[in-house]
Short mmCIF file of C-alpha atoms and ligand atoms in Angstrom, two decimals:
data_model
loop_
_atom_site.label_atom_id
_atom_site.label_comp_id
_atom_site.label_asym_id
_atom_site.label_seq_id
_atom_site.Cartn_x
_atom_site.Cartn_y
_atom_site.Cartn_z
CA MET A 1 44.07 -22.49 3.81
CA ARG A 2 40.41 -23.75 3.53
CA ASP A 3 37.95 -21.00 4.32
CA ASN A 4 35.93 -22.43 7.27
CA LYS A 5 33.22 -19.83 7.05
CA LYS A 6 29.84 -21.54 6.79
CA LYS A 7 28.13 -20.75 3.49
CA VAL A 8 24.52 -19.57 3.48
CA PHE A 9 22.32 -19.58 0.37
CA LEU A 10 19.18 -17.43 0.67
CA LYS A 11 16.44 -17.64 -1.94
CA THR A 12 13.81 -14.91 -2.01
CA PHE A 13 10.23 -15.48 -3.14
CA GLY A 14 7.64 -12.72 -3.60
CA CYS A 15 7.65 -8.92 -3.28
CA GLN A 16 10.18 -6.13 -2.80
CA MET A 17 9.52 -6.26 0.94
CA ASN A 18 10.95 -9.78 0.90
CA VAL A 19 13.93 -8.64 -1.16
CA ARG A 20 14.71 -6.05 1.53
CA ASP A 21 14.16 -8.62 4.30
CA SER A 22 16.61 -10.98 2.60
CA GLU A 23 19.23 -8.22 2.49
CA VAL A 24 18.66 -7.63 6.21
CA ILE A 25 19.07 -11.35 6.97
CA CYS A 26 22.26 -11.56 4.85
CA GLY A 27 23.69 -8.50 6.63
CA LEU A 28 22.95 -9.98 10.07
CA LEU A 29 24.54 -13.33 9.08
CA GLU A 30 27.65 -11.70 7.58
CA ARG A 31 28.13 -9.86 10.88
CA GLN A 32 28.20 -13.29 12.61
CA GLY A 33 30.90 -14.57 10.24
CA TYR A 34 28.73 -16.49 7.76
CA GLN A 35 29.44 -16.19 4.06
CA ILE A 36 26.57 -15.40 1.71
CA SER A 37 26.77 -17.75 -1.27
CA ASP A 38 24.88 -17.78 -4.57
CA ASP A 39 25.50 -21.50 -5.05
CA GLU A 40 22.71 -23.51 -3.40
CA ASP A 41 24.39 -26.88 -3.96
CA LYS A 42 27.58 -25.84 -2.15
CA ALA A 43 25.82 -24.11 0.75
CA ASP A 44 25.89 -25.46 4.33
CA ILE A 45 22.67 -23.61 5.16
CA VAL A 46 19.76 -22.88 2.81
CA ILE A 47 17.11 -20.33 3.76
CA PHE A 48 13.89 -19.71 1.80
CA ASN A 49 12.37 -16.30 2.38
CA THR A 50 8.80 -17.07 1.46
CA CYS A 51 5.61 -15.43 0.14
CA SER A 52 2.00 -16.36 0.93
CA VAL A 53 0.18 -13.84 -1.24
CA ARG A 54 -1.04 -16.58 -3.64
CA GLN A 55 -1.25 -20.40 -3.53
CA HIS A 56 1.10 -20.58 -6.50
CA ALA A 57 3.86 -18.76 -4.55
CA GLU A 58 3.60 -21.28 -1.72
CA ASP A 59 3.58 -24.30 -4.05
CA LYS A 60 6.91 -23.14 -5.45
CA VAL A 61 8.44 -23.25 -1.95
CA TRP A 62 7.07 -26.68 -1.03
CA SER A 63 8.57 -28.18 -4.19
CA ALA A 64 11.89 -26.31 -3.73
CA ILE A 65 12.36 -27.67 -0.18
CA GLY A 66 12.46 -31.26 -1.51
CA ARG A 67 15.44 -30.43 -3.74
CA VAL A 68 17.70 -28.96 -1.00
CA LYS A 69 20.95 -30.87 -0.24
CA ALA A 70 22.24 -28.55 2.50
CA LYS A 71 22.70 -29.70 6.09
CA ILE A 72 20.46 -27.01 7.59
CA ILE A 73 17.21 -25.72 6.04
CA GLY A 74 15.25 -22.67 7.20
CA ILE A 75 11.84 -21.30 6.20
CA VAL A 76 11.36 -17.59 6.93
CA GLY A 77 8.91 -14.89 5.88
CA CYS A 78 5.16 -15.00 5.27
CA MET A 79 4.71 -18.80 5.08
CA ALA A 80 6.55 -19.10 8.41
CA THR A 81 4.11 -16.70 10.09
CA ASN A 82 1.19 -18.31 8.25
CA TYR A 83 1.91 -21.98 9.08
CA ARG A 84 4.39 -21.82 12.03
CA GLN A 85 5.45 -25.24 13.38
CA ALA A 86 3.02 -27.04 11.02
CA ILE A 87 5.76 -26.61 8.41
CA PHE A 88 7.80 -29.29 10.24
CA ASP A 89 4.96 -31.80 9.74
CA LYS A 90 4.66 -31.09 6.00
CA ALA A 91 8.46 -30.82 5.46
CA PRO A 92 10.33 -32.77 8.18
CA GLU A 93 13.69 -31.86 6.61
CA VAL A 94 13.20 -28.21 7.70
CA ASP A 95 15.24 -27.26 10.81
CA PHE A 96 13.91 -23.79 11.64
CA VAL A 97 10.90 -21.58 10.94
CA VAL A 98 11.15 -17.83 11.55
CA GLY A 99 8.34 -15.31 11.12
CA THR A 100 8.49 -11.89 9.43
CA SER A 101 8.99 -9.98 12.71
CA ASP A 102 11.54 -12.44 14.17
CA ILE A 103 14.26 -12.28 11.47
CA ALA A 104 16.76 -10.63 13.87
CA LYS A 105 16.93 -13.98 15.73
CA ILE A 106 18.09 -16.03 12.71
CA PRO A 107 21.89 -15.97 13.44
CA LEU A 108 21.36 -17.20 17.04
CA ILE A 109 18.88 -19.86 15.91
CA ILE A 110 21.32 -21.22 13.31
CA ALA A 111 24.15 -21.28 15.88
CA GLU A 112 21.89 -23.24 18.27
CA ILE A 113 20.93 -25.78 15.59
CA GLU A 114 24.55 -26.17 14.43
CA LYS A 115 25.61 -26.89 18.05
CA HIS A 116 23.34 -29.97 18.28
CA LYS A 117 22.83 -30.95 14.61
CA ASP A 118 24.57 -34.33 14.74
CA SER A 119 23.69 -35.25 18.31
CA PHE A 120 20.65 -36.73 19.99
CA LEU A 121 19.99 -33.20 21.19
CA ALA A 122 19.24 -32.14 17.61
CA LYS A 123 16.13 -29.98 17.60
CA LYS A 124 13.87 -27.89 15.43
CA ILE A 125 13.27 -24.26 16.30
CA TYR A 126 10.40 -21.96 15.39
CA GLU A 127 10.04 -18.26 16.28
CA THR A 128 6.95 -16.52 14.91
CA ASP A 129 5.41 -14.46 17.67
CA SER A 130 7.15 -11.08 17.76
CA ASP A 131 4.82 -8.21 16.83
CA HIS A 132 7.52 -5.80 15.63
CA ARG A 133 11.16 -5.51 14.63
CA GLU A 134 13.97 -3.48 16.14
CA ASP A 135 15.00 -0.69 13.78
CA GLU A 136 18.71 -1.47 14.02
CA ILE A 137 18.23 -4.50 11.77
CA TYR A 138 17.96 -2.04 8.88
CA HIS A 139 21.53 -0.81 9.40
CA THR A 140 23.59 -3.83 8.34
CA GLY A 141 24.66 -2.10 5.11
CA PHE A 142 24.12 -5.26 3.03
CA HIS A 143 22.63 -4.50 -0.39
CA LEU A 144 22.24 -6.76 -3.44
CA ASP A 145 22.37 -3.75 -5.80
CA LYS A 146 25.29 -1.31 -5.57
CA GLU A 147 23.34 1.68 -6.96
CA HIS A 148 19.81 1.19 -5.71
CA ALA A 149 18.38 0.36 -2.29
CA PHE A 150 14.96 -0.43 -0.90
CA VAL A 151 14.15 1.41 2.33
CA VAL A 152 11.23 0.19 4.45
CA VAL A 153 9.14 3.10 5.79
CA SER A 154 6.33 1.04 7.30
CA GLU A 155 5.67 -2.61 8.07
CA GLY A 156 2.36 -4.47 8.16
CA CYS A 157 -1.11 -3.29 7.13
CA GLU A 158 -4.54 -2.72 8.68
CA ASN A 159 -6.69 -2.42 5.58
CA TYR A 160 -7.86 -6.03 5.64
CA CYS A 161 -8.76 -6.24 1.98
CA ALA A 162 -10.94 -9.35 1.82
CA TYR A 163 -8.55 -11.40 -0.38
CA CYS A 164 -5.28 -10.41 1.29
CA VAL A 165 -3.21 -12.41 3.76
CA VAL A 166 -0.67 -9.62 4.45
CA PRO A 167 -2.27 -8.23 7.65
CA TYR A 168 -2.22 -11.79 9.08
CA VAL A 169 1.42 -12.54 8.18
CA ARG A 170 3.05 -9.12 8.49
CA GLY A 171 0.95 -7.82 11.38
CA ARG A 172 -0.43 -4.40 12.21
CA LEU A 173 0.80 -1.21 10.53
CA ARG A 174 3.96 0.19 12.12
CA SER A 175 5.61 3.36 10.80
CA ARG A 176 9.37 3.54 11.33
CA PRO A 177 10.78 6.68 13.00
CA TYR A 178 11.59 9.14 10.16
CA SER A 179 14.94 9.92 11.81
CA ASP A 180 15.86 6.24 11.44
CA ILE A 181 14.70 6.13 7.81
CA LEU A 182 16.79 9.23 7.01
CA ALA A 183 19.80 7.77 8.84
CA GLU A 184 19.53 4.58 6.76
CA ILE A 185 19.31 6.60 3.51
CA LYS A 186 22.41 8.61 4.48
CA GLU A 187 24.30 5.37 5.24
CA ASP A 188 23.26 4.05 1.81
CA ILE A 189 24.47 7.22 0.10
CA ASP A 190 27.81 7.00 1.97
CA ALA A 191 28.04 3.46 0.57
CA GLY A 192 27.63 4.75 -3.02
CA ILE A 193 23.88 4.18 -3.46
CA THR A 194 22.21 6.97 -5.48
CA LYS A 195 18.66 5.62 -5.99
CA ILE A 196 16.14 4.67 -3.34
CA THR A 197 12.69 3.05 -3.30
CA LEU A 198 10.59 3.70 -0.21
CA LEU A 199 8.66 0.54 0.70
CA GLY A 200 5.43 -0.12 2.55
CA GLN A 201 2.30 -2.22 2.04
CA ASN A 202 0.40 1.08 2.05
CA VAL A 203 2.88 3.98 2.26
CA ASN A 204 0.06 6.56 2.37
CA MET A 205 -0.74 5.46 5.92
CA TYR A 206 2.78 6.32 7.06
CA ASN A 207 2.63 8.51 10.15
CA TYR A 208 5.30 8.85 12.83
CA LYS A 209 4.63 11.48 15.48
CA GLU A 210 3.97 14.67 13.46
CA VAL A 211 5.35 13.42 10.16
CA ASN A 212 2.94 11.93 7.60
CA PHE A 213 3.87 10.47 4.18
CA ILE A 214 3.79 13.79 2.30
CA GLU A 215 6.15 15.34 4.89
CA LEU A 216 8.37 12.27 4.72
CA LEU A 217 8.67 12.74 0.92
CA LYS A 218 9.86 16.31 1.49
CA LEU A 219 12.45 15.14 4.06
CA VAL A 220 13.78 12.41 1.75
CA ASN A 221 13.87 14.80 -1.22
CA SER A 222 16.16 17.09 0.78
CA VAL A 223 18.80 14.43 1.49
CA ASN A 224 22.16 15.43 -0.03
CA GLY A 225 23.70 12.99 -2.46
CA LEU A 226 20.40 11.28 -3.32
CA LYS A 227 19.84 11.38 -7.10
CA GLU A 228 16.46 9.72 -7.47
CA PHE A 229 13.80 8.05 -5.36
CA SER A 230 10.38 6.47 -5.74
CA PHE A 231 7.85 4.70 -3.51
CA ILE A 232 5.62 1.63 -3.56
CA THR A 233 2.73 0.75 -2.74
CA THR A 234 -0.12 3.22 -2.35
CA HIS A 235 -3.79 2.49 -1.59
CA PRO A 236 -6.38 4.51 -3.59
CA LYS A 237 -8.60 5.20 -0.59
CA ASP A 238 -5.72 7.00 1.18
CA THR A 239 -4.49 8.82 -1.94
CA THR A 240 -5.18 12.53 -2.45
CA ALA A 241 -4.42 15.42 -4.82
CA LYS A 242 -2.12 16.72 -2.05
CA LEU A 243 0.09 13.66 -2.59
CA PHE A 244 0.19 14.37 -6.33
CA GLN A 245 1.20 17.98 -5.62
CA ALA A 246 3.97 16.78 -3.30
CA MET A 247 5.11 14.34 -6.02
CA ASN A 248 5.24 17.21 -8.51
CA ASP A 249 7.19 19.46 -6.13
CA ALA A 250 9.82 16.85 -5.21
CA ASP A 251 12.49 17.23 -7.92
CA LYS A 252 14.28 13.95 -7.08
CA LEU A 253 11.07 11.92 -6.96
CA LYS A 254 10.40 9.68 -9.97
CA LYS A 255 7.03 10.66 -11.43
CA TYR A 256 5.75 7.13 -11.11
CA LEU A 257 2.67 5.93 -9.23
CA HIS A 258 1.61 2.32 -8.64
CA LEU A 259 -2.11 2.55 -7.77
CA PRO A 260 -3.71 -0.94 -7.46
CA VAL A 261 -7.38 -0.76 -8.55
CA GLN A 262 -7.99 -4.56 -8.36
CA SER A 263 -11.47 -4.37 -9.99
CA GLY A 264 -13.62 -2.00 -12.06
CA SER A 265 -16.89 -3.25 -10.55
CA ASN A 266 -18.30 -1.36 -7.55
CA ARG A 267 -20.04 -4.51 -6.32
CA ILE A 268 -16.74 -6.45 -6.32
CA LEU A 269 -14.78 -3.52 -4.82
CA LYS A 270 -17.25 -3.55 -1.93
CA LEU A 271 -16.90 -7.32 -1.46
CA MET A 272 -13.12 -6.87 -1.55
CA ASN A 273 -13.41 -4.26 1.24
CA ARG A 274 -11.30 -1.85 -0.85
CA GLY A 275 -13.00 1.28 0.51
CA TYR A 276 -13.45 3.17 -2.77
CA THR A 277 -15.63 3.13 -5.88
CA ARG A 278 -14.77 2.99 -9.57
CA GLU A 279 -15.78 6.67 -9.88
CA PHE A 280 -13.49 7.69 -6.99
CA TYR A 281 -10.61 5.83 -8.63
CA LEU A 282 -11.20 7.45 -12.04
CA ASP A 283 -11.26 10.91 -10.39
CA LEU A 284 -7.90 10.11 -8.79
CA VAL A 285 -6.43 9.15 -12.16
CA GLU A 286 -7.73 12.35 -13.74
CA ASN A 287 -6.22 14.44 -10.93
CA TYR A 288 -2.93 12.59 -11.09
CA ARG A 289 -2.61 13.24 -14.81
CA LYS A 290 -3.56 16.90 -14.35
CA ILE A 291 -1.05 17.55 -11.55
CA VAL A 292 1.88 15.18 -12.23
CA LYS A 293 2.98 16.04 -15.76
CA ASN A 294 4.02 12.96 -17.80
CA GLY A 295 3.61 10.82 -14.71
CA THR A 296 3.54 7.06 -15.33
CA LEU A 297 0.77 4.99 -13.79
CA THR A 298 0.61 1.26 -13.16
CA THR A 299 -1.86 -0.96 -11.34
CA ASP A 300 -2.82 -4.42 -10.01
CA ILE A 301 -5.92 -6.32 -11.12
CA ILE A 302 -7.50 -9.43 -9.64
CA VAL A 303 -9.77 -11.48 -11.95
CA GLY A 304 -12.10 -14.23 -10.81
CA PHE A 305 -12.88 -12.91 -7.31
CA PRO A 306 -15.77 -14.91 -5.76
CA THR A 307 -19.14 -14.14 -7.44
CA GLU A 308 -17.49 -12.02 -10.18
CA THR A 309 -19.98 -12.09 -13.08
CA LYS A 310 -19.26 -11.48 -16.76
CA GLU A 311 -20.72 -7.99 -16.25
CA ASP A 312 -18.38 -7.29 -13.30
CA PHE A 313 -15.47 -8.46 -15.40
CA GLN A 314 -16.62 -6.25 -18.27
CA ASP A 315 -16.51 -3.27 -15.88
CA THR A 316 -12.87 -4.09 -15.09
CA TYR A 317 -12.04 -4.57 -18.76
CA GLU A 318 -13.57 -1.20 -19.69
CA LEU A 319 -11.81 0.58 -16.84
CA VAL A 320 -8.42 -0.76 -17.99
CA ASN A 321 -9.30 0.28 -21.55
CA ASN A 322 -10.38 3.80 -20.46
CA VAL A 323 -7.51 4.54 -18.09
CA GLY A 324 -4.71 3.27 -20.38
CA PHE A 325 -2.18 2.24 -17.72
CA ASP A 326 1.51 2.17 -18.56
CA ALA A 327 1.54 -1.38 -17.15
CA ALA A 328 -0.81 -3.63 -15.20
CA TYR A 329 -0.04 -6.71 -13.07
CA ILE A 330 -2.94 -9.12 -13.45
CA PHE A 331 -3.58 -11.96 -11.01
CA LYS A 332 -6.09 -14.80 -10.80
CA TYR A 333 -7.87 -14.87 -7.47
CA SER A 334 -6.69 -17.67 -5.11
CA VAL A 335 -8.15 -18.36 -1.69
CA ARG A 336 -5.90 -17.27 1.21
CA PRO A 337 -6.21 -18.64 4.74
CA HIS A 338 -7.61 -16.36 7.50
CA THR A 339 -8.99 -13.83 4.97
CA GLN A 340 -12.63 -12.64 4.84
CA ALA A 341 -12.98 -13.92 1.27
CA ALA A 342 -11.95 -17.42 2.39
CA SER A 343 -15.53 -17.85 3.63
CA LEU A 344 -16.91 -17.07 0.15
CA SER A 345 -17.22 -19.90 -2.37
CA ASP A 346 -14.46 -19.67 -4.97
CA ASP A 347 -17.09 -20.03 -7.72
CA VAL A 348 -15.32 -18.69 -10.82
CA ASP A 349 -13.82 -21.83 -12.35
CA LYS A 350 -10.14 -22.15 -13.27
CA LYS A 351 -10.77 -22.06 -17.05
CA GLU A 352 -12.87 -18.90 -16.79
CA LYS A 353 -10.25 -17.24 -14.55
CA GLU A 354 -7.65 -18.01 -17.21
CA ARG A 355 -9.89 -16.66 -19.97
CA ARG A 356 -10.45 -13.38 -18.08
CA HIS A 357 -6.75 -13.18 -17.18
CA SER A 358 -5.59 -13.50 -20.78
CA LEU A 359 -8.24 -11.06 -22.08
CA ILE A 360 -6.97 -8.28 -19.78
CA LEU A 361 -3.36 -9.26 -20.42
CA GLU A 362 -3.87 -8.95 -24.20
CA LEU A 363 -5.67 -5.63 -23.76
CA GLN A 364 -2.86 -4.21 -21.60
CA LYS A 365 -0.22 -5.43 -24.08
CA ARG A 366 -1.99 -3.46 -26.85
CA ILE A 367 -2.22 -0.36 -24.65
CA SER A 368 1.46 -0.55 -23.60
CA LEU A 369 2.52 -1.03 -27.25
CA LYS A 370 0.56 2.06 -28.31
CA LYS A 371 2.27 4.10 -25.56
CA ARG A 372 5.79 3.22 -26.77
S1 SF4 B 401 -3.72 -2.63 1.38
FE1 SF4 B 401 -5.00 -4.44 1.18
S2 SF4 B 401 -4.01 -5.59 -0.47
FE2 SF4 B 401 -2.49 -4.13 0.28
S3 SF4 B 401 -1.33 -5.22 1.84
FE3 SF4 B 401 -3.00 -4.13 2.89
S4 SF4 B 401 -4.66 -5.62 3.07
FE4 SF4 B 401 -3.23 -6.37 1.51
#
């Protein structure tokens, strides 16, 4: 008997937040009788969960759309919130566009499009205006990994770093109720999950009623059946020695910290609106290493930010050399719409960005090798 369940292929671009969103979307669709497929060519519906953090990430999506054979195509995630219905002009084959806070509506939208697909009533749908999500979407129980789960603790961000599009595509910071986060973790453990990663654009800013991030770590650490957990991402300006002490005291917490520095130049950090100095960052690192024994430390670096001079770059290079990160993710600056930096001239040329990128990459490779 032919299985008449409609097959949905969902491709995820970008960060862990998008990976978790894709799981949520798959869980919601499975509940409505759709079958999640890993074969794009055989799928009836193809959904791209997109990322807008760099031009390169968007270019990948635009070229992927052209290759889709499926009957129904959907664009969701950060590009959907960024470009809204303009996506239909650039890619007329797209049927629906759904923003980061509207993902709960995807099953109904697909049903509506399916109803009229082959008739003169066929229409395109876009939903991008919600400012928050209902917490129940996190309880579909769909996970791509049977041992590990991502758990969102906060959505959005209000730091407005000058280069970053996240506040414009994921909205204002919203901390989830800790009772709901703990309920989700317990459901995951009942489903056999033993490892958890707490997710937020800036987890340090988590605060729900009287519970801040340090208290949340204590609550999660006390959950029975949980073997190990970690968290990502922190912002240096909201990071304190108290957090490091809490990390040390939490026996189930992986002693791992991802602390994006972005630049080693105070002038560039100011232009980036990062809210800390090189000296403040180096003090944090020293404290972290003093308090969290054998803790690993990784970071993000942007090279080629507008007006970055060779001297600014040298400051970044020396900082990476002095700190000795366990790993560093290095990116070339690319202009993002709506951001403060978009008004600055992108004056570091492509070749020079690549030269700076490979210099830091080579340096970090040598440091990581030495640490092995
Ligand atoms: S902290 Fe800055 S870089 Fe990180 S998501 Fe928020 S605005 Fe973007």
